[in-house]
Amino acid sequence: MRADPSLSVVTISFCDLDGLRRTTESVARQSYPAIEHIVIDGGSGPEVTDYLTRTAPSYWESKPDAGRYDAMNKGISHATGDVVWLMHSGDCFAGPDAAAAGIAALGARPRTRWGYGKARIVGDPAREGLIWGYSPFDLRGFALGIRPIPHQATLFGADLLDRLGPYDTEFGLAADHLYMLGAATVEPPVVIDEILCDFDAGGAGSTRSQRDHYDDIRRAWDRANYYPFGRKDAATAYSRLVQLTARAKQVVRSRRIRAGEPA
């Protein structure tokens, strides 16, 4: 009988014991039988080390690192699973069968594929409970920042990760977008029509300015050697129009919130 593909859940954390507890408990509740949990903590102190000692994930360390993407690379380097799922501190699986649904969707060759599902937003009163995730996948829309992929609802085959190499620790807060753009130019993702995670939208990557977001979107094209419309000048002009439109929508939404109206 063929064994189930093994899953490595990698959790990075720093000074977030409550979030780490939620994530760890979420992993423990999964019905999927072949899971290892790897925790890379940035040296948060004795409360966290005591907690990790008691809960005893498959692998853990708690010491200073060079930031979130360095921690993610460390976690991946310790992963032994056929598939890797990066579930940060504070983020949780949407239900006990979420991991099983993700693995099943990758089909018969999970080590060479990647896929994403939907995320339910938590931790942001303006968007609490909203479901985020676009189907079908549209490479141009993703590269333009119009149809983003929820990174915490994404899982990668181990062989594909080897092909892609590590996350770029110098790129900044959008290195996950850059990584998925690189993945999409190698292997189209499997789109999973299920809510796979509860995404904590209170983190730094979710609260930065739209200008920074779209600047990073455009920088990623050069790194990935992919330009929407096939030309950098056309892509840049279109991207700036998208940015202006998004800014106008944000202004309207903020005014509604201040007025006590639905966003």
XYZ file of C-alpha atoms in Angstrom:
263
model
C 0.000 0.000 0.000
C 1.320 3.452 -0.931
C 2.113 5.642 2.072
C 0.510 9.062 2.420
C 2.792 11.923 1.306
C 4.386 13.469 4.367
C 3.723 17.104 5.240
C 6.106 19.500 6.968
C 4.382 22.507 8.554
C 6.917 25.287 9.133
C 6.034 28.000 11.656
C 8.157 31.082 12.219
C 7.605 33.170 15.326
C 9.021 36.088 17.262
C 7.646 37.499 20.525
C 4.192 36.089 19.817
C 3.494 33.334 22.320
C -0.290 33.625 22.009
C -0.105 33.355 18.234
C 2.334 30.465 18.452
C -0.052 28.621 20.763
C -2.933 29.071 18.330
C -0.877 27.824 15.402
C 0.586 24.866 17.282
C -2.843 23.782 18.535
C -4.194 24.103 14.998
C -1.484 21.802 13.646
C -2.152 19.285 16.427
C -5.860 19.170 15.493
C -5.229 18.123 11.896
C -6.700 14.803 10.825
C -3.930 14.207 8.301
C -1.718 11.454 9.753
C 1.728 12.227 8.317
C 2.635 15.666 9.681
C 5.797 17.033 11.231
C 5.789 20.504 12.795
C 8.912 22.668 12.639
C 9.055 25.867 14.699
C 11.714 28.522 14.126
C 11.516 31.172 16.830
C 13.731 34.245 16.686
C 14.842 34.054 20.314
C 11.756 35.302 22.124
C 12.833 34.334 25.634
C 12.142 31.743 28.324
C 8.332 31.722 28.060
C 8.535 30.557 24.465
C 11.324 28.058 25.063
C 9.387 26.619 28.021
C 6.288 26.300 25.855
C 8.173 24.606 23.022
C 9.897 22.263 25.457
C 6.507 21.178 26.797
C 4.756 20.827 23.449
C 7.791 19.238 21.750
C 7.210 19.874 18.025
C 9.136 17.664 15.607
C 11.944 20.228 15.473
C 12.285 23.606 17.105
C 14.865 26.247 17.839
C 14.712 29.595 19.566
C 17.612 31.879 18.745
C 18.222 35.119 16.839
C 17.924 35.018 13.064
C 18.224 37.501 10.213
C 14.495 38.098 9.800
C 11.385 36.285 8.660
C 12.695 34.969 5.356
C 15.911 33.729 6.931
C 13.725 31.920 9.491
C 11.569 30.461 6.702
C 14.660 29.210 4.899
C 15.901 27.631 8.124
C 12.588 25.884 8.635
C 12.540 24.530 5.093
C 16.096 23.242 5.506
C 14.932 21.118 8.457
C 11.811 19.847 6.674
C 11.778 16.187 5.690
C 8.271 16.059 4.198
C 7.190 15.537 0.610
C 5.261 18.810 0.908
C 6.013 21.972 2.891
C 3.383 24.362 4.256
C 4.530 27.684 5.773
C 2.044 28.542 8.519
C 3.291 31.554 10.474
C 2.686 32.224 14.149
C -0.900 33.441 14.577
C -2.148 31.777 11.396
C -4.168 28.570 11.707
C -5.603 25.811 9.587
C -9.239 26.595 8.845
C -10.426 23.219 10.117
C -9.153 19.783 11.101
C -9.262 18.472 7.513
C -7.532 21.440 5.846
C -4.114 19.784 5.580
C -5.662 16.630 4.128
C -7.546 18.691 1.528
C -4.385 20.496 0.480
C -2.353 17.310 0.092
C -5.135 15.538 -1.798
C -5.391 18.395 -4.288
C -1.745 18.015 -5.323
C -2.583 14.577 -6.681
C -0.179 11.809 -7.625
C 2.996 13.900 -7.835
C 2.911 16.201 -4.808
C 6.693 16.673 -4.595
C 6.810 18.485 -7.950
C 3.719 20.675 -7.615
C 2.388 23.542 -5.589
C -1.068 24.865 -4.897
C -3.121 27.354 -2.935
C -6.575 27.602 -1.462
C -8.572 30.346 0.202
C -7.831 32.205 3.426
C -10.299 33.650 5.908
C -9.085 37.008 7.226
C -8.943 37.478 11.005
C -7.388 40.149 13.204
C -8.513 43.146 11.118
C -11.890 44.642 12.152
C -12.397 46.204 8.728
C -12.028 42.848 6.946
C -12.836 40.286 9.659
C -14.262 37.110 8.170
C -13.696 38.017 4.528
C -12.607 35.149 2.286
C -9.515 35.794 0.172
C -8.454 33.655 -2.765
C -8.803 33.935 -6.527
C -9.839 31.231 -8.968
C -8.815 30.417 -11.617
C -5.150 31.344 -11.340
C -4.160 34.222 -13.612
C -0.400 34.727 -13.907
C -0.686 38.226 -15.348
C -3.178 39.323 -12.690
C -1.021 37.848 -9.942
C 2.127 39.531 -11.250
C 0.289 42.869 -11.365
C -0.868 42.496 -7.764
C -4.535 42.354 -8.818
C -5.112 38.690 -7.927
C -2.770 37.968 -4.998
C -2.256 34.506 -3.516
C -2.606 33.959 0.249
C 0.825 32.642 1.178
C -0.404 30.894 4.337
C -2.912 28.933 2.248
C -0.126 27.736 -0.049
C 1.799 24.462 -0.031
C 4.896 23.496 -2.009
C 6.279 20.145 -3.111
C 9.781 19.448 -1.790
C 11.291 18.854 -5.243
C 9.867 22.147 -6.494
C 11.358 23.951 -3.488
C 14.746 22.475 -4.398
C 14.365 23.872 -7.916
C 13.379 27.324 -6.677
C 16.041 27.661 -3.991
C 15.683 29.795 -0.840
C 13.509 32.839 -0.256
C 15.333 36.079 -1.087
C 16.301 37.522 2.298
C 17.262 40.872 0.741
C 14.026 41.589 -1.140
C 11.948 42.810 1.792
C 8.392 42.103 2.920
C 7.224 40.959 -0.514
C 9.712 38.097 -0.831
C 6.822 35.633 -0.550
C 5.169 37.261 -3.599
C 8.482 37.064 -5.460
C 8.839 33.401 -4.518
C 5.370 32.479 -5.732
C 5.889 34.437 -8.956
C 9.031 32.396 -9.561
C 7.126 29.203 -8.773
C 4.327 30.112 -11.191
C 6.762 30.614 -14.078
C 8.081 27.080 -13.451
C 4.889 25.176 -12.581
C 1.295 26.494 -12.674
C -0.323 26.184 -9.242
C -3.182 23.875 -8.378
C -6.129 26.006 -7.254
C -7.948 24.473 -4.278
C -11.540 25.589 -3.891
C -11.589 25.374 -0.094
C -10.813 27.655 2.849
C -7.504 26.264 4.082
C -6.369 28.783 6.681
C -7.343 31.626 8.981
C -4.934 34.411 8.077
C -3.930 36.864 10.818
C -4.014 40.178 8.934
C -2.383 42.165 11.734
C 1.206 41.450 10.636
C 3.663 43.864 9.053
C 3.195 42.453 5.571
C -0.521 43.166 5.725
C -0.391 46.690 7.133
C 2.247 48.375 4.957
C 1.375 51.138 2.504
C -0.055 50.532 -0.947
C 2.844 52.478 -2.448
C 5.345 50.045 -0.929
C 3.213 47.118 -2.059
C 3.111 48.171 -5.704
C 6.769 49.220 -5.723
C 7.610 45.685 -4.626
C 5.266 44.174 -7.215
C 7.185 45.980 -9.957
C 10.598 45.093 -8.516
C 9.632 41.424 -8.538
C 9.283 41.439 -12.336
C 13.011 42.075 -12.776
C 13.983 39.369 -10.282
C 11.642 36.768 -11.805
C 12.294 37.891 -15.403
C 8.577 38.006 -16.057
C 6.736 41.097 -17.316
C 2.943 41.268 -17.715
C 2.073 42.045 -21.354
C 5.635 40.977 -22.242
C 7.025 44.524 -21.889
C 8.251 46.371 -18.814
C 7.067 49.811 -19.995
C 3.516 48.633 -20.725
C 3.373 46.657 -17.493
C 4.623 49.640 -15.467
C 2.081 52.021 -16.967
C -0.769 49.601 -16.305
C 0.482 48.917 -12.777
C 0.489 52.612 -11.910
C -3.119 52.882 -13.091
C -4.032 49.898 -10.904
C -2.266 51.564 -7.969
C -4.202 54.809 -8.404
C -7.496 52.901 -8.598
C -6.660 50.921 -5.465
C -5.773 54.123 -3.640
C -9.100 55.716 -4.577
C -10.992 52.657 -3.308
C -9.041 52.752 -0.054
C -9.937 56.413 0.501
C -13.649 55.680 -0.057
C -13.514 52.656 2.268
C -11.781 54.678 5.018
C -14.427 57.399 4.810
C -17.200 54.835 5.139
C -15.557 53.244 8.180
C -15.178 56.655 9.855
C -18.843 57.354 9.137
C -19.883 54.040 10.670
C -21.017 52.602 7.358
C -20.191 49.110 6.016
C -16.736 49.087 4.343
